GROMACS .gro file of C-alpha atoms in nm:
model
  312
    1UNK     CA    1   0.999  -0.314  -4.826
    2UNK     CA    2   1.226  -0.506  -4.588
    3UNK     CA    3   1.532  -0.426  -4.802
    4UNK     CA    4   1.441  -0.056  -4.799
    5UNK     CA    5   1.405  -0.061  -4.421
    6UNK     CA    6   1.742  -0.235  -4.385
    7UNK     CA    7   1.907   0.016  -4.620
    8UNK     CA    8   1.760   0.306  -4.421
    9UNK     CA    9   1.894   0.166  -4.094
   10UNK     CA   10   2.240   0.109  -4.244
   11UNK     CA   11   2.237   0.464  -4.382
   12UNK     CA   12   2.144   0.595  -4.038
   13UNK     CA   13   2.426   0.403  -3.865
   14UNK     CA   14   2.675   0.551  -4.113
   15UNK     CA   15   2.515   0.890  -4.055
   16UNK     CA   16   2.581   0.869  -3.680
   17UNK     CA   17   2.951   0.802  -3.742
   18UNK     CA   18   2.973   1.086  -3.996
   19UNK     CA   19   2.789   1.328  -3.765
   20UNK     CA   20   3.022   1.255  -3.472
   21UNK     CA   21   3.327   1.271  -3.700
   22UNK     CA   22   3.218   1.607  -3.846
   23UNK     CA   23   3.159   1.740  -3.495
   24UNK     CA   24   3.511   1.633  -3.398
   25UNK     CA   25   3.668   1.804  -3.703
   26UNK     CA   26   3.487   2.137  -3.668
   27UNK     CA   27   3.284   2.166  -3.346
   28UNK     CA   28   3.244   2.544  -3.373
   29UNK     CA   29   2.979   2.503  -3.644
   30UNK     CA   30   2.726   2.328  -3.421
   31UNK     CA   31   2.792   2.479  -3.077
   32UNK     CA   32   2.548   2.719  -2.911
   33UNK     CA   33   2.584   3.056  -3.081
   34UNK     CA   34   2.747   2.897  -3.387
   35UNK     CA   35   2.628   2.916  -3.750
   36UNK     CA   36   2.365   2.643  -3.700
   37UNK     CA   37   2.214   2.821  -3.398
   38UNK     CA   38   2.128   2.490  -3.222
   39UNK     CA   39   1.978   2.679  -2.928
   40UNK     CA   40   1.692   2.755  -3.170
   41UNK     CA   41   1.709   2.502  -3.455
   42UNK     CA   42   1.766   2.201  -3.229
   43UNK     CA   43   1.612   2.295  -2.894
   44UNK     CA   44   1.285   2.402  -3.053
   45UNK     CA   45   1.248   2.322  -3.424
   46UNK     CA   46   1.428   1.984  -3.443
   47UNK     CA   47   1.284   1.842  -3.120
   48UNK     CA   48   0.932   1.956  -3.213
   49UNK     CA   49   0.975   1.801  -3.559
   50UNK     CA   50   1.078   1.465  -3.410
   51UNK     CA   51   0.775   1.444  -3.181
   52UNK     CA   52   0.536   1.580  -3.445
   53UNK     CA   53   0.667   1.335  -3.706
   54UNK     CA   54   0.649   1.044  -3.460
   55UNK     CA   55   0.293   1.130  -3.372
   56UNK     CA   56   0.183   1.147  -3.737
   57UNK     CA   57   0.351   0.817  -3.827
   58UNK     CA   58   0.208   0.640  -3.522
   59UNK     CA   59  -0.107   0.459  -3.634
   60UNK     CA   60  -0.308   0.501  -3.316
   61UNK     CA   61  -0.590   0.289  -3.455
   62UNK     CA   62  -0.356  -0.010  -3.431
   63UNK     CA   63  -0.356   0.023  -3.052
   64UNK     CA   64  -0.695  -0.150  -3.043
   65UNK     CA   65  -0.606  -0.442  -3.270
   66UNK     CA   66  -0.445  -0.650  -2.994
   67UNK     CA   67  -0.600  -0.487  -2.688
   68UNK     CA   68  -0.767  -0.802  -2.558
   69UNK     CA   69  -0.441  -0.978  -2.467
   70UNK     CA   70  -0.416  -0.787  -2.139
   71UNK     CA   71  -0.172  -1.022  -1.961
   72UNK     CA   72   0.080  -0.997  -2.244
   73UNK     CA   73   0.061  -0.618  -2.254
   74UNK     CA   74   0.096  -0.582  -1.877
   75UNK     CA   75   0.402  -0.808  -1.879
   76UNK     CA   76   0.579  -0.608  -2.152
   77UNK     CA   77   0.493  -0.262  -2.016
   78UNK     CA   78   0.582  -0.346  -1.654
   79UNK     CA   79   0.910  -0.510  -1.763
   80UNK     CA   80   1.000  -0.218  -1.993
   81UNK     CA   81   0.901   0.080  -1.779
   82UNK     CA   82   0.942  -0.058  -1.423
   83UNK     CA   83   1.158  -0.371  -1.396
   84UNK     CA   84   1.414  -0.262  -1.657
   85UNK     CA   85   1.498   0.082  -1.507
   86UNK     CA   86   1.485  -0.050  -1.147
   87UNK     CA   87   1.727  -0.333  -1.228
   88UNK     CA   88   1.964  -0.095  -1.408
   89UNK     CA   89   1.957   0.136  -1.105
   90UNK     CA   90   2.053  -0.148  -0.872
   91UNK     CA   91   2.327  -0.259  -1.110
   92UNK     CA   92   2.467   0.095  -1.128
   93UNK     CA   93   2.498   0.109  -0.750
   94UNK     CA   94   2.762  -0.164  -0.788
   95UNK     CA   95   2.930   0.004  -1.084
   96UNK     CA   96   2.948   0.341  -0.904
   97UNK     CA   97   3.253   0.222  -0.709
   98UNK     CA   98   3.445   0.145  -1.030
   99UNK     CA   99   3.650   0.387  -1.240
  100UNK     CA  100   3.394   0.400  -1.524
  101UNK     CA  101   3.304   0.756  -1.626
  102UNK     CA  102   3.016   0.865  -1.399
  103UNK     CA  103   2.834   1.044  -1.682
  104UNK     CA  104   2.835   0.732  -1.896
  105UNK     CA  105   2.678   0.550  -1.601
  106UNK     CA  106   2.413   0.820  -1.573
  107UNK     CA  107   2.354   0.775  -1.945
  108UNK     CA  108   2.307   0.404  -1.889
  109UNK     CA  109   2.035   0.483  -1.636
  110UNK     CA  110   1.857   0.702  -1.891
  111UNK     CA  111   1.863   0.410  -2.136
  112UNK     CA  112   1.670   0.203  -1.883
  113UNK     CA  113   1.404   0.473  -1.857
  114UNK     CA  114   1.343   0.499  -2.232
  115UNK     CA  115   1.022   0.375  -2.401
  116UNK     CA  116   1.039   0.099  -2.665
  117UNK     CA  117   1.088   0.189  -3.033
  118UNK     CA  118   0.795   0.168  -3.273
  119UNK     CA  119   0.993   0.005  -3.554
  120UNK     CA  120   1.275  -0.236  -3.467
  121UNK     CA  121   1.087  -0.458  -3.219
  122UNK     CA  122   0.799  -0.498  -3.467
  123UNK     CA  123   1.032  -0.568  -3.761
  124UNK     CA  124   1.228  -0.837  -3.573
  125UNK     CA  125   0.909  -0.996  -3.435
  126UNK     CA  126   0.769  -1.011  -3.787
  127UNK     CA  127   1.096  -1.156  -3.922
  128UNK     CA  128   1.070  -1.443  -3.675
  129UNK     CA  129   0.698  -1.492  -3.736
  130UNK     CA  130   0.594  -1.400  -3.382
  131UNK     CA  131   0.286  -1.218  -3.255
  132UNK     CA  132   0.315  -0.909  -3.474
  133UNK     CA  133  -0.013  -0.757  -3.354
  134UNK     CA  134   0.107  -0.768  -2.993
  135UNK     CA  135   0.442  -0.618  -3.096
  136UNK     CA  136   0.267  -0.334  -3.278
  137UNK     CA  137   0.040  -0.265  -2.981
  138UNK     CA  138   0.314  -0.265  -2.717
  139UNK     CA  139   0.566  -0.070  -2.924
  140UNK     CA  140   0.307   0.192  -3.013
  141UNK     CA  141   0.157   0.205  -2.664
  142UNK     CA  142   0.499   0.213  -2.500
  143UNK     CA  143   0.602   0.506  -2.717
  144UNK     CA  144   0.272   0.673  -2.636
  145UNK     CA  145   0.348   0.639  -2.263
  146UNK     CA  146   0.696   0.776  -2.326
  147UNK     CA  147   0.573   1.106  -2.464
  148UNK     CA  148   0.240   1.142  -2.285
  149UNK     CA  149   0.387   1.416  -2.068
  150UNK     CA  150   0.442   1.628  -2.375
  151UNK     CA  151   0.144   1.857  -2.444
  152UNK     CA  152   0.224   1.829  -2.813
  153UNK     CA  153   0.092   1.473  -2.808
  154UNK     CA  154  -0.268   1.593  -2.800
  155UNK     CA  155  -0.203   1.801  -3.110
  156UNK     CA  156  -0.044   1.505  -3.288
  157UNK     CA  157  -0.350   1.282  -3.243
  158UNK     CA  158  -0.587   1.561  -3.349
  159UNK     CA  159  -0.384   1.643  -3.660
  160UNK     CA  160  -0.352   1.279  -3.762
  161UNK     CA  161  -0.728   1.226  -3.739
  162UNK     CA  162  -0.797   1.504  -3.987
  163UNK     CA  163  -0.526   1.414  -4.239
  164UNK     CA  164  -0.542   1.035  -4.200
  165UNK     CA  165  -0.660   0.974  -4.559
  166UNK     CA  166  -0.386   1.196  -4.701
  167UNK     CA  167  -0.120   1.018  -4.493
  168UNK     CA  168  -0.232   0.673  -4.608
  169UNK     CA  169  -0.249   0.785  -4.970
  170UNK     CA  170   0.082   0.976  -4.993
  171UNK     CA  171   0.280   0.774  -4.736
  172UNK     CA  172   0.530   1.050  -4.644
  173UNK     CA  173   0.887   0.937  -4.564
  174UNK     CA  174   0.854   0.967  -4.187
  175UNK     CA  175   1.158   0.748  -4.123
  176UNK     CA  176   1.389   0.958  -4.341
  177UNK     CA  177   1.266   1.283  -4.187
  178UNK     CA  178   1.312   1.158  -3.829
  179UNK     CA  179   1.654   1.010  -3.904
  180UNK     CA  180   1.777   1.330  -4.071
  181UNK     CA  181   1.663   1.553  -3.787
  182UNK     CA  182   1.803   1.308  -3.532
  183UNK     CA  183   2.144   1.317  -3.699
  184UNK     CA  184   2.139   1.697  -3.671
  185UNK     CA  185   2.068   1.671  -3.299
  186UNK     CA  186   2.349   1.416  -3.252
  187UNK     CA  187   2.588   1.636  -3.452
  188UNK     CA  188   2.524   1.953  -3.249
  189UNK     CA  189   2.533   1.758  -2.922
  190UNK     CA  190   2.883   1.629  -2.997
  191UNK     CA  191   2.992   1.971  -3.124
  192UNK     CA  192   2.933   2.094  -2.768
  193UNK     CA  193   3.136   1.801  -2.637
  194UNK     CA  194   3.439   1.846  -2.860
  195UNK     CA  195   3.443   2.223  -2.804
  196UNK     CA  196   3.459   2.173  -2.426
  197UNK     CA  197   3.822   2.112  -2.318
  198UNK     CA  198   3.712   1.996  -1.972
  199UNK     CA  199   3.534   1.682  -2.099
  200UNK     CA  200   3.748   1.374  -2.141
  201UNK     CA  201   3.606   1.034  -2.239
  202UNK     CA  202   3.852   0.756  -2.165
  203UNK     CA  203   3.853   0.451  -2.391
  204UNK     CA  204   3.844   0.212  -2.096
  205UNK     CA  205   3.505   0.346  -1.984
  206UNK     CA  206   3.372   0.334  -2.339
  207UNK     CA  207   3.477  -0.030  -2.393
  208UNK     CA  208   3.329  -0.133  -2.059
  209UNK     CA  209   3.000   0.043  -2.133
  210UNK     CA  210   2.980  -0.138  -2.467
  211UNK     CA  211   3.037  -0.472  -2.295
  212UNK     CA  212   2.783  -0.389  -2.023
  213UNK     CA  213   2.517  -0.289  -2.276
  214UNK     CA  214   2.552  -0.611  -2.477
  215UNK     CA  215   2.547  -0.812  -2.152
  216UNK     CA  216   2.232  -0.631  -2.034
  217UNK     CA  217   2.054  -0.699  -2.362
  218UNK     CA  218   2.143  -1.068  -2.365
  219UNK     CA  219   2.053  -1.108  -1.996
  220UNK     CA  220   1.716  -0.937  -2.030
  221UNK     CA  221   1.631  -1.129  -2.347
  222UNK     CA  222   1.709  -1.453  -2.166
  223UNK     CA  223   1.511  -1.340  -1.862
  224UNK     CA  224   1.200  -1.254  -2.065
  225UNK     CA  225   1.234  -1.587  -2.247
  226UNK     CA  226   1.244  -1.779  -1.918
  227UNK     CA  227   0.949  -1.587  -1.768
  228UNK     CA  228   0.729  -1.620  -2.076
  229UNK     CA  229   0.794  -1.991  -2.142
  230UNK     CA  230   0.700  -2.124  -1.800
  231UNK     CA  231   0.430  -2.391  -1.805
  232UNK     CA  232   0.174  -2.166  -1.638
  233UNK     CA  233   0.265  -1.844  -1.820
  234UNK     CA  234  -0.026  -1.863  -2.064
  235UNK     CA  235   0.187  -1.727  -2.351
  236UNK     CA  236   0.217  -1.891  -2.692
  237UNK     CA  237   0.558  -1.921  -2.867
  238UNK     CA  238   0.454  -1.630  -3.092
  239UNK     CA  239   0.376  -1.423  -2.781
  240UNK     CA  240   0.719  -1.502  -2.639
  241UNK     CA  241   0.888  -1.365  -2.951
  242UNK     CA  242   0.699  -1.035  -2.916
  243UNK     CA  243   0.784  -1.022  -2.545
  244UNK     CA  244   1.158  -1.078  -2.603
  245UNK     CA  245   1.194  -0.792  -2.850
  246UNK     CA  246   0.939  -0.542  -2.715
  247UNK     CA  247   1.054  -0.571  -2.353
  248UNK     CA  248   1.424  -0.518  -2.421
  249UNK     CA  249   1.438  -0.260  -2.702
  250UNK     CA  250   1.471   0.114  -2.637
  251UNK     CA  251   1.382   0.408  -2.861
  252UNK     CA  252   1.658   0.633  -2.994
  253UNK     CA  253   1.414   0.844  -3.197
  254UNK     CA  254   1.224   0.953  -2.886
  255UNK     CA  255   1.516   0.914  -2.646
  256UNK     CA  256   1.760   1.169  -2.791
  257UNK     CA  257   1.504   1.454  -2.804
  258UNK     CA  258   1.396   1.369  -2.448
  259UNK     CA  259   1.755   1.388  -2.326
  260UNK     CA  260   1.798   1.715  -2.513
  261UNK     CA  261   1.499   1.857  -2.324
  262UNK     CA  262   1.571   1.711  -1.978
  263UNK     CA  263   1.944   1.792  -1.984
  264UNK     CA  264   1.921   2.116  -2.184
  265UNK     CA  265   2.240   2.319  -2.141
  266UNK     CA  266   2.415   2.042  -1.947
  267UNK     CA  267   2.784   2.026  -2.032
  268UNK     CA  268   2.785   1.644  -2.012
  269UNK     CA  269   2.480   1.590  -2.233
  270UNK     CA  270   2.679   1.415  -2.505
  271UNK     CA  271   2.836   1.170  -2.256
  272UNK     CA  272   2.493   1.097  -2.112
  273UNK     CA  273   2.373   1.028  -2.469
  274UNK     CA  274   2.655   0.783  -2.555
  275UNK     CA  275   2.499   0.469  -2.393
  276UNK     CA  276   2.173   0.524  -2.584
  277UNK     CA  277   2.367   0.575  -2.909
  278UNK     CA  278   2.541   0.243  -2.844
  279UNK     CA  279   2.230   0.059  -2.725
  280UNK     CA  280   2.029   0.136  -3.039
  281UNK     CA  281   2.256  -0.024  -3.304
  282UNK     CA  282   2.347  -0.303  -3.060
  283UNK     CA  283   1.982  -0.406  -3.015
  284UNK     CA  284   1.926  -0.417  -3.392
  285UNK     CA  285   2.247  -0.610  -3.459
  286UNK     CA  286   2.192  -0.856  -3.175
  287UNK     CA  287   1.825  -0.905  -3.267
  288UNK     CA  288   1.912  -0.967  -3.632
  289UNK     CA  289   2.175  -1.225  -3.538
  290UNK     CA  290   1.931  -1.410  -3.310
  291UNK     CA  291   1.636  -1.410  -3.556
  292UNK     CA  292   1.719  -1.752  -3.712
  293UNK     CA  293   1.770  -1.916  -3.370
  294UNK     CA  294   1.451  -1.774  -3.221
  295UNK     CA  295   1.254  -1.857  -3.535
  296UNK     CA  296   1.377  -2.217  -3.528
  297UNK     CA  297   1.277  -2.248  -3.162
  298UNK     CA  298   0.931  -2.100  -3.226
  299UNK     CA  299   0.859  -2.327  -3.523
  300UNK     CA  300   0.966  -2.638  -3.331
  301UNK     CA  301   0.751  -2.541  -3.033
  302UNK     CA  302   0.450  -2.473  -3.255
  303UNK     CA  303   0.490  -2.812  -3.423
  304UNK     CA  304   0.512  -2.974  -3.080
  305UNK     CA  305   0.187  -2.808  -2.971
  306UNK     CA  306   0.009  -2.931  -3.283
  307UNK     CA  307   0.130  -3.288  -3.232
  308UNK     CA  308   0.008  -3.296  -2.872
  309UNK     CA  309  -0.343  -3.174  -2.953
  310UNK     CA  310  -0.602  -3.453  -2.933
  311UNK     CA  311  -0.771  -3.541  -3.259
  312UNK     CA  312  -1.152  -3.531  -3.273
   0.00000   0.00000   0.00000
């Protein structure tokens, strides 16, 4: 199962590159009014499919499995949906005086406002051996908060309740469906970019944004680690692992459709989307690299706790 998930993610990363490359070669295919009719297929059908598919694949019954750990959940949700975007906003006030493309900076702000993903944070927490139940709860609940403003959400929960048995028996390929539709959205978004002669993305801005994103991820992971390992924090090592990944990861699957809705028709939509497109693979790559280190720390801490417990 883990190999299949890894293969799907690698396929998706390649798909992003191919989609952007295809848009560069022939942007007229995916622009508004073009053969793909993205003003209909993307703005309505694709976006609706993403949210509908996400709602069906989201096991809402799992939200209650770790509900009792209120302090942990409050920490993750406040860090993700309040501290993260507020800190990015303050940081961008400093960057606004630089020569970095202003639309990439706006895109960086949208990254901070995104909900956590349902998959990657849980997968990495499980790989380390952390508090998987807490990761599931906060990833699912965070995604729920991210799309609660969408009236479609109510329909998603209702539909899932009635076809729950069928879903568990057939196990539809939700990940493949979402990834495929998402690649279509990315493709048409960049078709608009490459067909617009007035948009110019300089390499200097792109390189700096990449560096900033990696720095933000590392800084926030370190910050959550420091906060959750204080003597009076009340969090176990397994809790800390869940906090590190759930508090710093952002959802591309929900993020791109949200940007498509909020910035519909905006000529700089693709530039605004670039930071999120960079943040997503960066968080998976960085998390995967750090798994052995974090796992080693967690195991050593757990052994230390056992040794210090008094024997009866």
